Coordinates of C-alpha atoms in Angstrom, one line a residue:
M911 CA -27.5 13.1 0.8
Q912 CA -26.2 9.6 1.7
M913 CA -22.5 9.3 1.0
M914 CA -21.1 6.1 -0.5
P915 CA -18.6 4.1 1.7
H916 CA -15.0 5.3 1.3
G917 CA -13.7 1.7 1.1
H918 CA -10.3 2.5 2.6
G919 CA -8.7 3.3 5.9
G920 CA -8.2 6.9 7.2
D921 CA -11.7 8.2 6.9
T922 CA -12.0 9.6 10.4
A923 CA -14.2 12.7 9.8
S924 CA -17.3 11.0 11.3
L925 CA -15.5 9.3 14.2
P926 CA -16.0 10.4 17.9
P927 CA -13.2 12.5 19.4
H928 CA -10.2 10.6 20.9
T929 CA -10.8 7.5 18.8
L930 CA -7.6 5.6 18.2
D931 CA -7.3 5.4 14.4
F932 CA -5.4 2.3 13.3
S933 CA -7.0 2.1 9.9
A934 CA -4.4 4.0 7.8
N935 CA -0.9 2.6 7.3
L936 CA 1.3 5.7 7.7
N937 CA 4.8 5.9 9.0
P938 CA 4.4 6.2 12.8
C939 CA 7.4 8.5 13.0
G940 CA 5.3 11.2 11.4
L941 CA 6.6 13.9 9.0
P942 CA 10.4 14.1 8.6
P943 CA 12.0 17.4 9.9
G944 CA 11.4 20.4 7.7
V945 CA 8.5 18.9 5.7
A946 CA 5.7 20.9 7.3
E947 CA 7.7 24.1 7.1
A948 CA 8.5 23.5 3.4
A949 CA 4.9 22.8 2.6
A950 CA 3.7 26.0 4.5
E951 CA 6.3 28.1 2.7
A952 CA 5.1 26.8 -0.7
I953 CA 1.5 27.8 0.0
R954 CA 2.7 31.4 0.3
R955 CA 4.3 31.5 -3.1
P956 CA 2.0 32.7 -5.9
G957 CA 1.6 30.9 -9.2
Y958 CA 0.7 27.5 -10.4
P959 CA 2.7 24.4 -9.4
D960 CA 5.4 23.1 -11.7
P961 CA 3.4 20.8 -14.0
F962 CA 6.4 18.6 -14.6
C963 CA 7.7 18.5 -10.9
R964 CA 11.2 19.2 -12.3
E965 CA 13.0 19.8 -9.0
L966 CA 11.4 16.9 -7.2
T967 CA 11.9 14.6 -10.2
G968 CA 15.5 15.6 -10.4
M969 CA 16.0 14.8 -6.7
L970 CA 14.2 11.4 -7.1
A971 CA 16.4 10.7 -10.1
E972 CA 19.5 11.3 -8.0
T973 CA 18.1 9.3 -5.1
Q974 CA 17.1 6.3 -7.2
R975 CA 20.1 6.6 -9.6
L976 CA 17.8 6.6 -12.6
P977 CA 17.3 9.0 -15.6
A978 CA 14.8 11.7 -14.8
H979 CA 12.8 10.8 -17.8
W980 CA 12.1 7.4 -16.3
I981 CA 10.1 9.1 -13.4
L982 CA 6.5 10.5 -13.3
C983 CA 5.1 12.1 -10.2
G984 CA 1.4 12.1 -9.3
S985 CA -1.1 13.0 -6.6
G986 CA -0.5 9.8 -4.7
A987 CA -0.1 6.3 -6.1
A988 CA -3.9 6.0 -6.7
D989 CA -3.7 8.9 -9.2
L990 CA -0.9 7.1 -11.1
I991 CA -2.9 3.8 -11.1
Y992 CA -5.8 5.4 -12.9
R993 CA -3.6 7.3 -15.3
L994 CA -1.8 4.2 -16.2
V995 CA -5.0 2.2 -16.9
W996 CA -6.4 5.1 -18.9
A997 CA -3.2 5.4 -20.9
V998 CA -2.6 1.7 -21.6
R999 CA -6.2 0.5 -21.9
P1000 CA -5.4 -3.2 -21.5
R1001 CA -7.6 -5.8 -23.1
R1002 CA -7.3 -8.2 -20.2
A1003 CA -5.7 -7.8 -16.8
L1004 CA -4.7 -10.1 -14.0
L1005 CA -5.1 -9.3 -10.2
V1006 CA -4.5 -11.4 -7.2
S1007 CA -7.1 -11.4 -4.5
P1008 CA -7.2 -10.1 -1.9
C1009 CA -5.2 -7.0 -2.9
F1010 CA -5.6 -3.2 -3.0
S1011 CA -9.0 -2.4 -4.4
E1012 CA -8.1 0.6 -6.6
Y1013 CA -6.5 -1.7 -9.2
E1014 CA -9.8 -3.3 -9.9
R1015 CA -11.7 0.0 -9.7
A1016 CA -9.4 1.6 -12.2
L1017 CA -9.7 -1.3 -14.6
Q1018 CA -13.5 -1.2 -14.3
T1019 CA -13.5 2.5 -15.5
I1020 CA -12.4 1.3 -18.9
G1021 CA -14.5 -1.9 -18.9
C1022 CA -11.4 -4.1 -18.9
P1023 CA -12.1 -7.9 -18.3
I1024 CA -10.2 -9.0 -15.2
R1025 CA -8.9 -12.4 -14.4
F1026 CA -8.5 -13.1 -10.6
H1027 CA -5.8 -15.2 -9.1
P1028 CA -7.1 -16.1 -5.6
L1029 CA -4.5 -16.4 -2.8
R1030 CA -5.1 -19.8 -1.2
P1031 CA -5.9 -20.3 2.5
E1032 CA -3.9 -23.5 2.5
Q1033 CA -0.9 -21.4 1.4
N1034 CA -1.4 -18.8 4.1
L1035 CA -2.7 -16.3 1.5
Q1036 CA 0.9 -16.1 0.1
I1037 CA 1.5 -15.6 -3.6
S1038 CA 2.6 -19.0 -5.1
P1039 CA 4.2 -20.2 -8.4
A1040 CA 0.6 -21.0 -9.6
L1041 CA 0.4 -17.3 -10.5
L1042 CA 2.7 -18.0 -13.5
G1043 CA 0.0 -20.2 -15.1
D1044 CA -2.5 -17.3 -15.0
L1045 CA -0.3 -14.9 -17.0
H1046 CA -1.1 -16.4 -20.4
G1047 CA -3.3 -14.1 -22.6
I1048 CA -2.9 -11.2 -20.2
D1049 CA -1.9 -7.6 -21.2
L1050 CA -1.3 -6.2 -17.7
V1051 CA -0.8 -7.5 -14.2
F1052 CA -0.9 -5.6 -10.9
L1053 CA 1.2 -7.0 -8.0
C1054 CA 1.6 -5.4 -4.6
N1055 CA 4.9 -6.1 -2.7
P1056 CA 4.4 -6.4 0.2
N1057 CA 0.7 -7.2 -0.4
N1058 CA -2.1 -5.1 1.0
P1059 CA -3.8 -6.2 3.3
T1060 CA -1.6 -9.2 4.4
G1061 CA 1.7 -7.5 4.6
L1062 CA 3.4 -10.6 3.0
L1063 CA 6.3 -10.2 0.7
C1064 CA 6.5 -12.0 -2.6
P1065 CA 9.3 -14.5 -2.6
P1066 CA 12.2 -13.0 -4.6
D1067 CA 12.7 -16.0 -6.9
L1068 CA 9.0 -16.0 -7.7
L1069 CA 9.0 -12.3 -8.4
E1070 CA 12.0 -12.8 -10.8
A1071 CA 10.1 -15.6 -12.5
V1072 CA 7.1 -13.4 -13.0
L1073 CA 9.3 -10.6 -14.4
R1074 CA 10.9 -13.1 -16.9
R1075 CA 7.5 -14.4 -18.0
C1076 CA 6.2 -10.8 -18.5
A1077 CA 9.3 -10.0 -20.5
Q1078 CA 8.8 -13.1 -22.7
E1079 CA 5.1 -12.5 -23.3
Q1080 CA 5.3 -8.7 -23.3
I1081 CA 3.0 -8.3 -20.4
L1082 CA 3.1 -5.0 -18.5
L1083 CA 3.8 -5.6 -14.9
V1084 CA 2.7 -2.9 -12.5
L1085 CA 4.5 -3.5 -9.2
D1086 CA 3.2 -1.5 -6.2
E1087 CA 6.1 -1.0 -3.8
C1088 CA 4.4 1.7 -1.7
F1089 CA 5.1 -0.1 1.6
L1090 CA 8.4 -1.7 0.7
E1091 CA 10.6 1.1 2.2
L1092 CA 9.1 0.5 5.6
T1093 CA 9.9 -3.2 5.6
D1094 CA 13.3 -4.6 6.7
F1095 CA 13.9 -5.6 3.0
P1096 CA 13.9 -2.3 1.0
E1097 CA 16.7 -3.9 -1.1
R1098 CA 14.1 -6.2 -2.6
T1099 CA 12.9 -3.4 -4.9
A1100 CA 12.5 -4.4 -8.6
I1101 CA 14.3 -1.3 -9.8
P1102 CA 17.3 -3.4 -11.1
F1103 CA 14.8 -5.1 -13.5
L1104 CA 13.4 -1.9 -15.0
D1105 CA 15.6 -2.4 -18.1
R1106 CA 14.8 -6.1 -18.4
A1107 CA 11.0 -6.3 -18.5
P1108 CA 7.9 -4.2 -19.3
L1109 CA 7.7 -2.8 -15.8
V1110 CA 6.2 0.1 -13.9
I1111 CA 7.1 0.5 -10.2
L1112 CA 4.8 2.5 -7.9
K1113 CA 6.1 4.4 -4.9
A1114 CA 4.4 6.7 -2.4
F1115 CA 5.5 9.5 -0.1
T1116 CA 2.0 9.0 1.5
K1117 CA 3.1 5.9 3.5
T1118 CA 6.9 6.2 3.6
Y1119 CA 6.9 9.8 4.9
A1120 CA 3.4 10.1 6.5
M1121 CA 2.2 12.6 3.9
A1122 CA -1.2 11.2 3.2
G1123 CA -2.9 14.6 3.4
L1124 CA -0.6 16.2 0.8
R1125 CA -1.0 13.4 -1.8
L1126 CA 2.3 12.6 -3.5
G1127 CA 3.5 9.5 -5.3
Y1128 CA 5.7 8.6 -8.3
C1129 CA 6.3 5.8 -10.7
L1130 CA 9.4 4.4 -12.4
C1131 CA 9.4 3.1 -15.9
R1132 CA 12.0 3.0 -18.7
F1133 CA 9.4 3.9 -21.4
P1134 CA 9.2 7.7 -21.5
S1135 CA 6.4 7.4 -24.1
L1136 CA 4.2 5.5 -21.6
L1137 CA 4.9 8.1 -18.8
E1138 CA 4.0 10.9 -21.2
S1139 CA 0.7 9.1 -22.1
M1140 CA 0.0 8.8 -18.4
R1141 CA 0.8 12.5 -17.8
R1142 CA -1.7 13.4 -20.6
A1143 CA -4.4 10.9 -19.3
G1144 CA -5.5 13.3 -16.5
P1145 CA -5.7 17.0 -15.6
P1146 CA -2.6 19.1 -15.5
W1147 CA -1.1 20.5 -12.2
N1148 CA -2.0 17.3 -10.4
V1149 CA 0.8 17.7 -7.9
S1150 CA 0.4 20.8 -5.8
S1151 CA 3.3 23.2 -4.9
P1152 CA 3.1 22.2 -1.2
A1153 CA 3.2 18.5 -2.1
Q1154 CA 6.3 19.1 -4.3
A1155 CA 8.0 21.1 -1.7
A1156 CA 7.2 18.6 1.0
G1157 CA 8.6 15.8 -1.2
I1158 CA 11.9 17.6 -1.7
A1159 CA 12.2 18.2 2.0
A1160 CA 11.4 14.6 2.8
L1161 CA 14.1 13.3 0.5
Q1162 CA 16.5 15.7 2.2
A1163 CA 15.8 14.0 5.5
G1164 CA 18.1 11.2 4.2
K1165 CA 18.5 7.5 5.2
G1166 CA 18.6 8.2 8.9
Y1167 CA 14.9 8.9 9.0
L1168 CA 14.0 5.7 7.2
E1169 CA 16.4 3.6 9.3
T1170 CA 14.8 5.0 12.5
S1171 CA 11.3 4.3 11.1
R1172 CA 12.2 0.7 10.3
R1173 CA 13.6 0.1 13.7
L1174 CA 10.5 1.5 15.4
I1175 CA 8.1 -0.5 13.1
R1176 CA 10.0 -3.7 13.5
K1177 CA 9.9 -3.5 17.3
Q1178 CA 6.3 -2.3 17.6
R1179 CA 5.0 -4.7 15.0
M1180 CA 6.2 -7.6 17.2
V1181 CA 4.7 -6.0 20.3
L1182 CA 1.3 -5.7 18.5
R1183 CA 1.6 -9.2 17.1
Q1184 CA 2.3 -10.8 20.4
G1185 CA -0.4 -8.8 22.1
L1186 CA -3.0 -9.7 19.5
E1187 CA -2.1 -13.4 19.7
S1188 CA -2.3 -13.4 23.5
L1189 CA -5.9 -12.2 23.0
G1190 CA -6.7 -15.2 20.8
F1191 CA -6.4 -13.6 17.4
R1192 CA -4.8 -15.3 14.4
V1193 CA -2.1 -12.9 13.1
W1194 CA -0.3 -13.1 9.8
D1195 CA 3.5 -12.7 9.6
S1196 CA 3.4 -9.2 8.0
K1197 CA 6.7 -7.6 7.1
A1198 CA 5.1 -4.2 6.6
N1199 CA 4.0 -1.4 8.8
F1200 CA 0.6 -3.0 9.4
L1201 CA -0.7 -6.3 10.7
F1202 CA -3.5 -8.5 9.2
F1203 CA -5.4 -10.7 11.5
R1204 CA -8.6 -12.7 11.9
G1205 CA -11.1 -12.1 14.7
T1206 CA -14.8 -12.5 14.9
K1207 CA -17.6 -10.9 13.0
G1208 CA -18.8 -7.8 14.7
L1209 CA -15.4 -6.9 16.1
Y1210 CA -15.2 -3.7 14.1
S1211 CA -18.3 -2.3 15.6
S1212 CA -17.4 -3.4 19.1
C1213 CA -14.0 -1.8 18.8
L1214 CA -15.4 1.4 17.5
Q1215 CA -17.7 1.7 20.5
A1216 CA -14.5 1.2 22.6
G1217 CA -12.8 4.0 20.8
I1218 CA -10.7 1.9 18.4
H1219 CA -10.9 2.3 14.6
L1220 CA -9.7 -0.8 12.8
R1221 CA -9.6 -1.4 9.1
A1222 CA -12.4 -4.0 8.4
C1223 CA -11.4 -6.0 5.3
E1224 CA -14.7 -7.3 4.2
N1225 CA -14.6 -5.2 1.1
Y1226 CA -11.5 -7.0 -0.1
R1227 CA -12.3 -9.7 -2.7
G1228 CA -11.9 -13.0 -1.0
L1229 CA -12.4 -11.7 2.6
E1230 CA -16.1 -11.0 2.5
D1231 CA -17.1 -13.1 5.5
G1232 CA -16.4 -10.1 7.8
S1233 CA -13.9 -11.6 10.2
Y1234 CA -10.6 -10.2 8.8
Y1235 CA -9.0 -7.0 10.0
R1236 CA -5.9 -4.8 9.4
I1237 CA -4.3 -2.4 11.8
A1238 CA -1.4 0.0 11.4
V1239 CA 1.7 -0.1 13.5
R1240 CA 1.6 3.1 15.5
T1241 CA 3.7 4.7 18.2
P1242 CA 4.5 2.7 21.4
E1243 CA 2.0 4.7 23.4
E1244 CA -0.8 4.3 20.8
N1245 CA -0.1 0.6 20.5
R1246 CA -0.2 0.2 24.3
Q1247 CA -3.5 1.9 24.4
L1248 CA -4.9 -0.3 21.6
L1249 CA -4.0 -3.5 23.3
G1250 CA -5.2 -2.2 26.6
R1251 CA -8.6 -1.2 25.2
L1252 CA -8.9 -4.5 23.4
Q1253 CA -8.1 -6.4 26.6
Q1254 CA -10.7 -4.3 28.5
L1255 CA -13.3 -4.8 25.7
L1256 CA -12.8 -8.6 25.7
S1257 CA -12.8 -8.8 29.4
Q1258 CA -16.1 -7.0 29.6
E1259 CA -17.4 -9.6 27.1
G1260 CA -16.4 -12.2 29.8
R1261 CA -14.0 -14.1 27.6
L1262 CA -11.1 -13.6 25.3
W1263 CA -12.2 -13.1 21.7
E1264 CA -11.0 -16.4 20.4
N1265 CA -10.9 -17.4 16.7
Q1266 CA -13.3 -20.1 15.9
Q1267 CA -10.7 -22.7 14.7
K1268 CA -12.4 -23.0 11.4
P1269 CA -10.7 -23.1 8.0
L1270 CA -9.7 -19.7 6.6

């Protein structure tokens, strides 16, 4: 049977051996110490997982300095996105484009009309104050900070303006901060605004702690009734015992792990950016653990033949022309191999793979 395209990075099952996978944006430092051992130990324990993730939620509450009843854990952020949409059932939603596709897919499952706010090429695909004008008549808005796939952060003053407008018009703002901990600006979290606006903040161990296979995320909201509706909107036991144990161990790794991760990502992001630009690519000023760039149509297939798995972005709304790509920031050795293979590939083509100097 022909399988439908996955539509995301990280689908490596069909790739040839030794392919460099740069399609999934995970922490290049890998699992924190003790996480794999904690997950393995949990597998050996009999019984169902805690349906309320009590110990993990308690530790998150302590870490985030929030009441435990403001926290709901899920099987990754995607699980929580769908649960939220099914619980709220908005009449009209607003999305920027391009952005993470699961917001739109979740809204489509309930037939919710969607208004799109396109990010303008002349504004470098950056969110602008024009977004405020599109909030009228909206029940729910999704924003991703930093945005996926561009890696650009929303300007703090604009984000505050959006929060104020949402509070005034009682619009539920769902703010996806799954990549924020891996930027140099984790303090830009909207957590201080939780008690000032109808706000849900999404977080993910998936990206921050390189736990994609275990599936673990959580959301923060000051409305326990909404979180309870989300919990009831899907099957019980949605967070496995190994995932809960791994999350607890990851939090115990402390700030040192995250500080080390940020230093590595900051340095290697610059290495990759400079390397890509030297090969003729247009590269955006991402602040995240990934880079967004423009190449030439067909680059994905050529790179795959050269043993490089990029994230082709043509299935993002607004990027359909097939010349936009995203790559994760990986370890120094992996990044060196990526740039080396790209250089070899382009040299074999007899030229650098130059962008075509046409408007975005």
